[in-house]
mmCIF file of C-alpha atoms in Angstrom:
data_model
loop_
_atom_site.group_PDB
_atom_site.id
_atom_site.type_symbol
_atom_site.label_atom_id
_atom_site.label_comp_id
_atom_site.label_asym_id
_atom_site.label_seq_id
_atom_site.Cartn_x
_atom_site.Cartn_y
_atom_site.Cartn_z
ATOM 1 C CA UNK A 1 0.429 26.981 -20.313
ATOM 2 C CA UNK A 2 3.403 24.785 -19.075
ATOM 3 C CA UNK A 3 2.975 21.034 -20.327
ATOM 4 C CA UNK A 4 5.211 18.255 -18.566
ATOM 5 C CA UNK A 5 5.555 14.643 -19.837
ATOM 6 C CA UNK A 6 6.039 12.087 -17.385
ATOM 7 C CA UNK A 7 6.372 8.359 -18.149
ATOM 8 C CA UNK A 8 3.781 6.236 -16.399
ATOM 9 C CA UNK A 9 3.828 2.098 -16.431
ATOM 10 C CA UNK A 10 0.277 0.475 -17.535
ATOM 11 C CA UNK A 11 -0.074 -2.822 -16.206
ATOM 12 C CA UNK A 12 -2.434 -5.660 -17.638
ATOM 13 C CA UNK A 13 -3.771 -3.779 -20.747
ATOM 14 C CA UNK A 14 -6.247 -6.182 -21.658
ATOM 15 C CA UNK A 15 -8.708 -3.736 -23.389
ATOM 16 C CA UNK A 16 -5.076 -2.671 -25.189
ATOM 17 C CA UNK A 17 -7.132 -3.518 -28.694
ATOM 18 C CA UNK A 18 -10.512 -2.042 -27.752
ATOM 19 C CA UNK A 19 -8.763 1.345 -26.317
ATOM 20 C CA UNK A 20 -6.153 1.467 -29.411
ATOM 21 C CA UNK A 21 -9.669 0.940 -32.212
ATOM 22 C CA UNK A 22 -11.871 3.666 -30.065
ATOM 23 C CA UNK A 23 -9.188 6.666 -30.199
ATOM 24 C CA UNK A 24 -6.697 5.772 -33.065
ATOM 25 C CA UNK A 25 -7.759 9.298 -34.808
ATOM 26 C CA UNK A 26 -4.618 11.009 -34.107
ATOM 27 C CA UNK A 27 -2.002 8.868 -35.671
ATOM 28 C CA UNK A 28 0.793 8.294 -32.509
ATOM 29 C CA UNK A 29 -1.670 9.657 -29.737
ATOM 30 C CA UNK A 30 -4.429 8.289 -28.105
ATOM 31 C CA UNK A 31 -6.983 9.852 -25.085
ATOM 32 C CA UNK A 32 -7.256 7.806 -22.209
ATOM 33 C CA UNK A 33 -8.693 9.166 -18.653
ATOM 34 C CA UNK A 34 -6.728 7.642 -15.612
ATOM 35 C CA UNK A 35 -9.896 5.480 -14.683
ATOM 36 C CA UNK A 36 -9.053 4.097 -18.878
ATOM 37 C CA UNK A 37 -5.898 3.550 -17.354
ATOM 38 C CA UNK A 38 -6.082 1.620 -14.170
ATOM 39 C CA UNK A 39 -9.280 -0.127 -15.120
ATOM 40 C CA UNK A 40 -11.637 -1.165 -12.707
ATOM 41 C CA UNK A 41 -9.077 -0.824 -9.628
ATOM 42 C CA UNK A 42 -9.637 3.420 -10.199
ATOM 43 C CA UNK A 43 -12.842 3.716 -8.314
ATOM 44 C CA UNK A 44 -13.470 7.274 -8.956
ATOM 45 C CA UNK A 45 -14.013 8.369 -11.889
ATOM 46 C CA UNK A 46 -11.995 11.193 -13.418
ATOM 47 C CA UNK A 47 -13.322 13.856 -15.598
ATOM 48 C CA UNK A 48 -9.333 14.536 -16.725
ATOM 49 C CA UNK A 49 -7.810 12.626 -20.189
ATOM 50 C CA UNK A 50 -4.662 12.268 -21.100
ATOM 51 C CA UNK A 51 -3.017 12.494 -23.920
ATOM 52 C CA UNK A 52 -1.354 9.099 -24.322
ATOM 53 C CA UNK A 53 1.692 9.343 -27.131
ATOM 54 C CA UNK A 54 1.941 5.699 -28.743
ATOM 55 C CA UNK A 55 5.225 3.839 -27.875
ATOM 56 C CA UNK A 56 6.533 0.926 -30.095
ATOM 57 C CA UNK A 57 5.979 -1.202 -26.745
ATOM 58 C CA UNK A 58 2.812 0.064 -25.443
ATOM 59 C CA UNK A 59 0.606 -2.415 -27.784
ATOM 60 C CA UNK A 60 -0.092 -5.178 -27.227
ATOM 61 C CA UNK A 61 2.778 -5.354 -23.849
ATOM 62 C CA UNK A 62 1.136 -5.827 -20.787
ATOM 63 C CA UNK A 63 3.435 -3.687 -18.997
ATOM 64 C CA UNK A 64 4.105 -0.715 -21.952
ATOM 65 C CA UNK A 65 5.750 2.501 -21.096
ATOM 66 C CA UNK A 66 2.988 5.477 -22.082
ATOM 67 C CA UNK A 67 3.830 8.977 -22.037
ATOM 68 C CA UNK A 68 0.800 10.909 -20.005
ATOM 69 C CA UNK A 69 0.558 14.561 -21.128
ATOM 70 C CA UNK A 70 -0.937 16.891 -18.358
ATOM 71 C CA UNK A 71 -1.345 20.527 -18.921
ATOM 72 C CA UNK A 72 -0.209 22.280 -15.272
ATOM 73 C CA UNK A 73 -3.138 23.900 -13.055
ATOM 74 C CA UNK A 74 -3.844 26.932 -12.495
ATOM 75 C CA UNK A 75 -2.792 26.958 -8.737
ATOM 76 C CA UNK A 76 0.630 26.513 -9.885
ATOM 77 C CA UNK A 77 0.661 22.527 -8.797
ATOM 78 C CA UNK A 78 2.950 20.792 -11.377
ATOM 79 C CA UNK A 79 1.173 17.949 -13.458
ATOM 80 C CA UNK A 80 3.249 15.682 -12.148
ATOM 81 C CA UNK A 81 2.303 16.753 -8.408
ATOM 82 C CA UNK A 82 -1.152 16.586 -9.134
ATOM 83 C CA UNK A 83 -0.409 12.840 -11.049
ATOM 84 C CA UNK A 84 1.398 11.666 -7.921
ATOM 85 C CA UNK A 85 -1.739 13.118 -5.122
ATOM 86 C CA UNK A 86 -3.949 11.120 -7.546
ATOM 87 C CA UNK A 87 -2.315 8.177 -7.931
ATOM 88 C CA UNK A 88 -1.323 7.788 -3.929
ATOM 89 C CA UNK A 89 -4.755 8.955 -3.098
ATOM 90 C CA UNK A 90 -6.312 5.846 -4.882
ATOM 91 C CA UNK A 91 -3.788 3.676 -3.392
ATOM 92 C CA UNK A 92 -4.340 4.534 0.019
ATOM 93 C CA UNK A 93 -8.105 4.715 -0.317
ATOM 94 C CA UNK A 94 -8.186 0.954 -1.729
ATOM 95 C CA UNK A 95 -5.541 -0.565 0.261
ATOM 96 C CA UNK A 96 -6.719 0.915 3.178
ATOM 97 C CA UNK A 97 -7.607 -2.605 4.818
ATOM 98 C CA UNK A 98 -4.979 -4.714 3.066
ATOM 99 C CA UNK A 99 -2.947 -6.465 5.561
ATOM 100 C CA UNK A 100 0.024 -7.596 3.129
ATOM 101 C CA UNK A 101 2.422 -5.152 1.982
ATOM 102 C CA UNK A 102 2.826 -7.156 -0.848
ATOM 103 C CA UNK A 103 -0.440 -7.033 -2.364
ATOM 104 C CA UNK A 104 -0.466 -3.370 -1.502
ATOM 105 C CA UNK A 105 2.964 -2.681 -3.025
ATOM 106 C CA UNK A 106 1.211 -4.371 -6.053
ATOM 107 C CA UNK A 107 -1.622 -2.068 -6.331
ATOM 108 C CA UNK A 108 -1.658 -0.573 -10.324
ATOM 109 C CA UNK A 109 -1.369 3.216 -8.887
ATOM 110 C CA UNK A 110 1.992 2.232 -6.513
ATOM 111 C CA UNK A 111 3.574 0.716 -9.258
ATOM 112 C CA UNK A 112 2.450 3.379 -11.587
ATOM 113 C CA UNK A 113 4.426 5.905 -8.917
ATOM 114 C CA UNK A 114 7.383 3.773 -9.361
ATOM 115 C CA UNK A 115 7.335 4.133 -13.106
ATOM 116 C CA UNK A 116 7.296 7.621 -12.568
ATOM 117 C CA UNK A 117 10.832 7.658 -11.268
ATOM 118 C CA UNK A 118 13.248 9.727 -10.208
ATOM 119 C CA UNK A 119 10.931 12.837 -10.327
ATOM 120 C CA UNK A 120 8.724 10.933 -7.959
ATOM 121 C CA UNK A 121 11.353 10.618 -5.329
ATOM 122 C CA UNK A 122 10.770 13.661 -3.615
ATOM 123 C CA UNK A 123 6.762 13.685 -3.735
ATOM 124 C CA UNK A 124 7.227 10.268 -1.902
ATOM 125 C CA UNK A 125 9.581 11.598 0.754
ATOM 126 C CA UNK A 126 7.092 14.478 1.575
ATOM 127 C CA UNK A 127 4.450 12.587 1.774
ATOM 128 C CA UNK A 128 6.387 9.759 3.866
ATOM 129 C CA UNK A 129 7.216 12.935 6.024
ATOM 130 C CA UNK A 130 3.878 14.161 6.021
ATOM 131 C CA UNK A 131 1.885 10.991 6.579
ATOM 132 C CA UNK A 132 4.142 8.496 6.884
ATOM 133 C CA UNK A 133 3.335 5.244 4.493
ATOM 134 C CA UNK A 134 4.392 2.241 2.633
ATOM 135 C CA UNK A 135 6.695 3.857 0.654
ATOM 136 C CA UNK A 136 10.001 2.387 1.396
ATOM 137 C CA UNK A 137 9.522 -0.350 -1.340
ATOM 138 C CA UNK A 138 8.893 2.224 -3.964
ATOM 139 C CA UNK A 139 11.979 4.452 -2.407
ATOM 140 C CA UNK A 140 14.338 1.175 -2.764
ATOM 141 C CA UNK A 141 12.671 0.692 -6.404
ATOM 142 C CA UNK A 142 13.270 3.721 -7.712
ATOM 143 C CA UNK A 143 16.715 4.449 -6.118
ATOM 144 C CA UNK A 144 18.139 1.214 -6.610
ATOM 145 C CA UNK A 145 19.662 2.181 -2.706
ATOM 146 C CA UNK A 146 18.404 1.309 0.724
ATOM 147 C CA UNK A 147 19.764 3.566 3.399
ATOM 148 C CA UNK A 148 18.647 1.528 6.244
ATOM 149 C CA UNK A 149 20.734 -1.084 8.519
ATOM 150 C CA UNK A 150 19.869 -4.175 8.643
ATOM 151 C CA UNK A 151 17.825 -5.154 11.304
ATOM 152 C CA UNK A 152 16.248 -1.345 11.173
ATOM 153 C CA UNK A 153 12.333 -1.199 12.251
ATOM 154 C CA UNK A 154 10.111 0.135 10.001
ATOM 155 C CA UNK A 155 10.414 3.591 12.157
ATOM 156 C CA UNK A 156 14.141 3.529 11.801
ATOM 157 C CA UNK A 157 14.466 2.758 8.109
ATOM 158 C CA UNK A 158 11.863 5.701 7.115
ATOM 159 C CA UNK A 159 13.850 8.209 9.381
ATOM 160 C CA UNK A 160 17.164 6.344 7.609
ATOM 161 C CA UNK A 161 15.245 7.357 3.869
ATOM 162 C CA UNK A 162 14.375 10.758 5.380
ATOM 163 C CA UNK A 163 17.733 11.693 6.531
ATOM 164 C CA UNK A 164 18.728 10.216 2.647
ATOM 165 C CA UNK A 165 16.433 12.429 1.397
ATOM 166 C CA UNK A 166 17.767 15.416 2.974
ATOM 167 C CA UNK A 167 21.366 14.797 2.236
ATOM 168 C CA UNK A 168 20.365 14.145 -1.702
ATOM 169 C CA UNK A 169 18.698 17.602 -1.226
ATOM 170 C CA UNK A 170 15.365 16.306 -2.129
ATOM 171 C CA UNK A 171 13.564 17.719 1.085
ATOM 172 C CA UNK B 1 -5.422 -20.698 17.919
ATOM 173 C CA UNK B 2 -5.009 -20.171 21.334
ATOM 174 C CA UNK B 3 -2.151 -18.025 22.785
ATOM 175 C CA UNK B 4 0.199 -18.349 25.951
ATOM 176 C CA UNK B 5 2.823 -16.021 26.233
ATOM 177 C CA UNK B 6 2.448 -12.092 25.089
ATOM 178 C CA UNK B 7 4.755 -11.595 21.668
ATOM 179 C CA UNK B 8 6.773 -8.349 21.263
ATOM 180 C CA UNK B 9 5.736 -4.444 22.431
ATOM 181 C CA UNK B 10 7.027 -1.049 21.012
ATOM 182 C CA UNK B 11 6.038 2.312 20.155
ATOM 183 C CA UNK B 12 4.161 3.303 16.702
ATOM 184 C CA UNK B 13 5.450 5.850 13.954
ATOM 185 C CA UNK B 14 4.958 9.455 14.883
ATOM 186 C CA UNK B 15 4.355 11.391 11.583
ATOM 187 C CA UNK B 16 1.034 11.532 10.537
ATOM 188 C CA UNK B 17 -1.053 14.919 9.965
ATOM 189 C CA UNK B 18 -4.195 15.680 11.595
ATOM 190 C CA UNK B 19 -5.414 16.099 8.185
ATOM 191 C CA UNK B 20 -4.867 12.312 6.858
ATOM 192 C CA UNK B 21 -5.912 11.578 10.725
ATOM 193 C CA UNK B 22 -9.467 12.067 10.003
ATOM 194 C CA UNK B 23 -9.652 11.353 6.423
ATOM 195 C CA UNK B 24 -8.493 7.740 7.385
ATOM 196 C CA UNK B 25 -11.404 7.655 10.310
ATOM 197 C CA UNK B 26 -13.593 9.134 7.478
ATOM 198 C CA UNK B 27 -12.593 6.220 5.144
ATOM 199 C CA UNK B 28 -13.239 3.590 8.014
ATOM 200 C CA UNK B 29 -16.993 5.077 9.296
ATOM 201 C CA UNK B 30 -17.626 4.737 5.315
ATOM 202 C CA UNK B 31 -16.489 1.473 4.599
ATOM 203 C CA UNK B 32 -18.069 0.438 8.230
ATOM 204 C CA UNK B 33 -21.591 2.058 8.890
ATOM 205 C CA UNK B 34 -22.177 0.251 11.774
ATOM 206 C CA UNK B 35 -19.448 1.658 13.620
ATOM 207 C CA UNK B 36 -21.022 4.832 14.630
ATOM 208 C CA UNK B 37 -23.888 3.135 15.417
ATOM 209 C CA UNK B 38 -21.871 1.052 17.814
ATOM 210 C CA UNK B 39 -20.508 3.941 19.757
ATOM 211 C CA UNK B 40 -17.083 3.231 18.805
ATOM 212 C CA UNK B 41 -14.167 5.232 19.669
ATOM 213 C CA UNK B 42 -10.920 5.322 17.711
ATOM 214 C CA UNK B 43 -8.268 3.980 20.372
ATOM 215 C CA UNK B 44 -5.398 4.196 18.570
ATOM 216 C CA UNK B 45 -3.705 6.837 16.202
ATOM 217 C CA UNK B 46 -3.542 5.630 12.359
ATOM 218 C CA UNK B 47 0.212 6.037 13.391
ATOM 219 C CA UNK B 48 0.424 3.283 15.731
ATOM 220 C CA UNK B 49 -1.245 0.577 13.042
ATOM 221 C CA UNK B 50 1.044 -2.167 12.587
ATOM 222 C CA UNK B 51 -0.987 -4.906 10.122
ATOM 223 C CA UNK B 52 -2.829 -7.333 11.779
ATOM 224 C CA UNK B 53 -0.146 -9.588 12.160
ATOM 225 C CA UNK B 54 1.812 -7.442 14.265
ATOM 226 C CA UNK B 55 -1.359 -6.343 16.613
ATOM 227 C CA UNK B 56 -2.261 -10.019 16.981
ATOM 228 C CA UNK B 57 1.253 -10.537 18.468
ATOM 229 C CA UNK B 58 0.947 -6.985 20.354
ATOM 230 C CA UNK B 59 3.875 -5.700 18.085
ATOM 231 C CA UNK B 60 3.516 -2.126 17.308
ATOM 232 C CA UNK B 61 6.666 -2.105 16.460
ATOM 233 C CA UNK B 62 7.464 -3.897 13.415
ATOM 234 C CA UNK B 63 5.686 -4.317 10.450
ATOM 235 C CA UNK B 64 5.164 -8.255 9.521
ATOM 236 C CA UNK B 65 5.340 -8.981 5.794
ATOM 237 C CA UNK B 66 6.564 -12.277 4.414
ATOM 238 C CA UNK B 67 7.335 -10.917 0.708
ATOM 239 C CA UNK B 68 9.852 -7.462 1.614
ATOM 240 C CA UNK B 69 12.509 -8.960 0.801
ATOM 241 C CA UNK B 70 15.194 -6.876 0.129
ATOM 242 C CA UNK B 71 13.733 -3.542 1.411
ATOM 243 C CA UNK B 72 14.363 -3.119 5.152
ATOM 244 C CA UNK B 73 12.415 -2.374 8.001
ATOM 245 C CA UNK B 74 10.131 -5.570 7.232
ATOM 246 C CA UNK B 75 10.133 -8.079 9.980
ATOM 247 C CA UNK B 76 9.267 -11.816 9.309
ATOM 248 C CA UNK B 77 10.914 -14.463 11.774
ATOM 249 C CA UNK B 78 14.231 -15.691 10.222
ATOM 250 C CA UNK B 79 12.954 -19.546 10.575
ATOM 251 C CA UNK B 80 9.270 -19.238 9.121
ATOM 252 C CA UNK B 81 9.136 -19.757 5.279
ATOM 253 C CA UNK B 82 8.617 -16.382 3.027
ATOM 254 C CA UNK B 83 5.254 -16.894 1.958
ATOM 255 C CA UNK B 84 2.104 -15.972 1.849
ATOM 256 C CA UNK B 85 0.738 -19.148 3.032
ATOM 257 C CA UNK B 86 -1.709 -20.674 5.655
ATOM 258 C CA UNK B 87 1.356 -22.885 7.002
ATOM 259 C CA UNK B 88 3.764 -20.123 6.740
ATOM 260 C CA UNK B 89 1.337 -17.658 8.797
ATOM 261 C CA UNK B 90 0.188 -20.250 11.206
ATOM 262 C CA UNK B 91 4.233 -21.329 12.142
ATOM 263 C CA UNK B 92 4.640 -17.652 13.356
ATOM 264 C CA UNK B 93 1.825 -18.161 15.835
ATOM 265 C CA UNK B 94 3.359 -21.401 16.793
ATOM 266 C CA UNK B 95 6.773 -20.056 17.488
ATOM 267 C CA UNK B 96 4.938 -17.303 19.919
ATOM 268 C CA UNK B 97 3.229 -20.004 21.673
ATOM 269 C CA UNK B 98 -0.242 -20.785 20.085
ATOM 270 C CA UNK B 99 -1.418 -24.082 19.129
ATOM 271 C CA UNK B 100 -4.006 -24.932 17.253
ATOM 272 C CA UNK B 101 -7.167 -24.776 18.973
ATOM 273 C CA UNK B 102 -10.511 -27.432 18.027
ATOM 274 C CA UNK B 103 -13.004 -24.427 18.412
ATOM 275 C CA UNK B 104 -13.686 -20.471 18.463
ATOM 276 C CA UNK B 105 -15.143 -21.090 21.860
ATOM 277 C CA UNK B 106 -14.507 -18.517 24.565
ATOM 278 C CA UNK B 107 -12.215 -19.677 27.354
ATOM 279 C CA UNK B 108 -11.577 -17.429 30.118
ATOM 280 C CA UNK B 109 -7.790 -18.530 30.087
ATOM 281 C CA UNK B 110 -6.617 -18.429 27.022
ATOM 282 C CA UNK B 111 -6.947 -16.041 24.251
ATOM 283 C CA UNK B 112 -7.580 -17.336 20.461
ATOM 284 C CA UNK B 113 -6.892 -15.506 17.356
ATOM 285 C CA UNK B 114 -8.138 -16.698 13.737
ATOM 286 C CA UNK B 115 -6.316 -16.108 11.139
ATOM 287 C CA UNK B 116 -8.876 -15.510 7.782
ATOM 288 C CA UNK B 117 -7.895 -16.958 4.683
ATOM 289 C CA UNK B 118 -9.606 -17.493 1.164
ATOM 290 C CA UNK B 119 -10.744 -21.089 -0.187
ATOM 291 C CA UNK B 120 -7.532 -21.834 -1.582
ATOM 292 C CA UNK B 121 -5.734 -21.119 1.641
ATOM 293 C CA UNK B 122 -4.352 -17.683 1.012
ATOM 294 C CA UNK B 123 -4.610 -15.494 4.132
ATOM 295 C CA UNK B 124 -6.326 -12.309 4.310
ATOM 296 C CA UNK B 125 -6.318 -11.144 8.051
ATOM 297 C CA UNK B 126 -5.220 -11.766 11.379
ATOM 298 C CA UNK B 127 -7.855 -10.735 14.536
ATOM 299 C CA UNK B 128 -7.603 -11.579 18.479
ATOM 300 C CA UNK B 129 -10.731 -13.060 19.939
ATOM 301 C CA UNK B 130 -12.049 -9.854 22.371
ATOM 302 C CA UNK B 131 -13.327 -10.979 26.030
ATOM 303 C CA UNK B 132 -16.423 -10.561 24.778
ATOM 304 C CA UNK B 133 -16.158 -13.318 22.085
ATOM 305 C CA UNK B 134 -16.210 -11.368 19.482
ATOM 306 C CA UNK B 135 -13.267 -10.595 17.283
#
């Protein structure tokens, strides 16, 4: 079965030494579920681990690079598909009230999505297309570009990433 | 607050599925029970939600956001400070013509809005006093 790595950013390990003690019986991997993860801000809790691969900065960092080891489905969805669903799912569903963009942009899972970058650039364009979204601070993250004029509207600057998107090829 | 000239108008974005229509009136009958009991209706399409800046000013247009900087299609008013402050919130009422008011009282001709904000002065949410009082 088809395995895919895909970086993901952890942000404010602070049970770094009590997760590291608990699964330190494979020498440079660890198993961590998402909920492990993203700590109390992952309401639901996932059934899924992940195999975690030790970096020389992901203890005790605050903000380590992991590498998050996903075996593909059997409907054919790529790991990292089924990462990204997650990952905006839970960021939707908790920021749903959040009136600053800011605090949403913060959220663990959005900035997880950013550290998955460039393969996360088209998942975030579909799902802009598809639902529309915060995602333009992620887009200029990741890309290091912003398409948009100055002065856009928020309606302007997504169709401005869209039509970036399609000339890049990635929708 | 109390308010004396309308702020900006526009139209809302126009790609949203069905689909993530009702899961997002799903999400809000969950988080609010007392909703259905209320015989609400949903007036608007998830689309058309600015944040509650924005619909204070009647703005569906732009998204208000003190801290964008750098990615565009953000709006915040070139002369109000970028941050998320009481002051800095409160100034963008002031430049669209609210004062600050001495009580929530409803007065038939004006309209108030309180802005929400947490002890230490960091503000949550932004909501127009309804004719009925209520916000």
């Amino acid at each position: 079965m088809e395995e895919q790595l895909l970086e993901l950013p952890c942000i404010q390990h602070q049970r770094a030494e009590e997760w590291y003690s608990s699964h330190s019986e494979e020498p440079e991997t660890i198993l961590l579920s998402p909920r492990e993860i993203f700590g109390e801000l992952y309401q639901k809790d996932r059934a899924r681990t992940a195999k975690i691969r030790r970096s020389s900065n992901w203890y005790p960092v605050y903000r380590p690079v992991v590498r998050h080891r996903l075996k593909a489905s059997s409907r054919g969805e790529s790991a990292i598909q089924r990462i990204f669903q997650e990952l905006a799912s839970s960021w939707k569903k908790d920021t749903l009230h959040i009136s600053s963009l800011t605090r949403t942009a913060m959220h663990p899972a959005y900035q997880s999505i950013i550290g998955m970058g460039q393969a996360a650039i088209p998942l975030i364009l579909r799902e802009l297309q598809k639902n529309g979204g915060h995602w333009l601070w992620a887009l200029h993250a990741i890309s290091r570009e912003d398409p948009a004029k100055p002065g856009d509207d928020f309606d302007a600057a997504v169709q401005a990433w869209l039509n970036w998107g399609r000339s890049r090829g990635y929708i | 607050m109390q308010r004396f000239r309308r702020g900006l108008t526009g139209e809302g974005v126009g790609v949203i599925s069905e689909e993530f229509e009702q899961a997002y009136i799903d999400e809000l009958e969950e988080e609010f029970p007392n909703l259905q009991r209320g015989g609400y209706h949903p007036a608007s399409s998830v689309a058309d939600r600015p944040n509650c800046i924005g619909w204070a000013l009647y703005d569906k247009h732009q998204f208000w956001d003190p801290s964008m900087i750098g990615v565009k299609g953000y709006y915040w008013p070139p002369d109000v400070a970028r941050e998320d402050s009481l002051e800095s919130w409160t100034k963008v009422f002031q430049i669209h013509g609210y004062q600050i008011c001495e009580n929530a009282e409803l007065e038939s001709d004006t309209e108030k809005i309180a802005i929400y904000a947490t002890p230490n002065g960091v503000p949550q949410h932004v909501a127009r006093q309804k004719s009925s009082g209520s916000g």
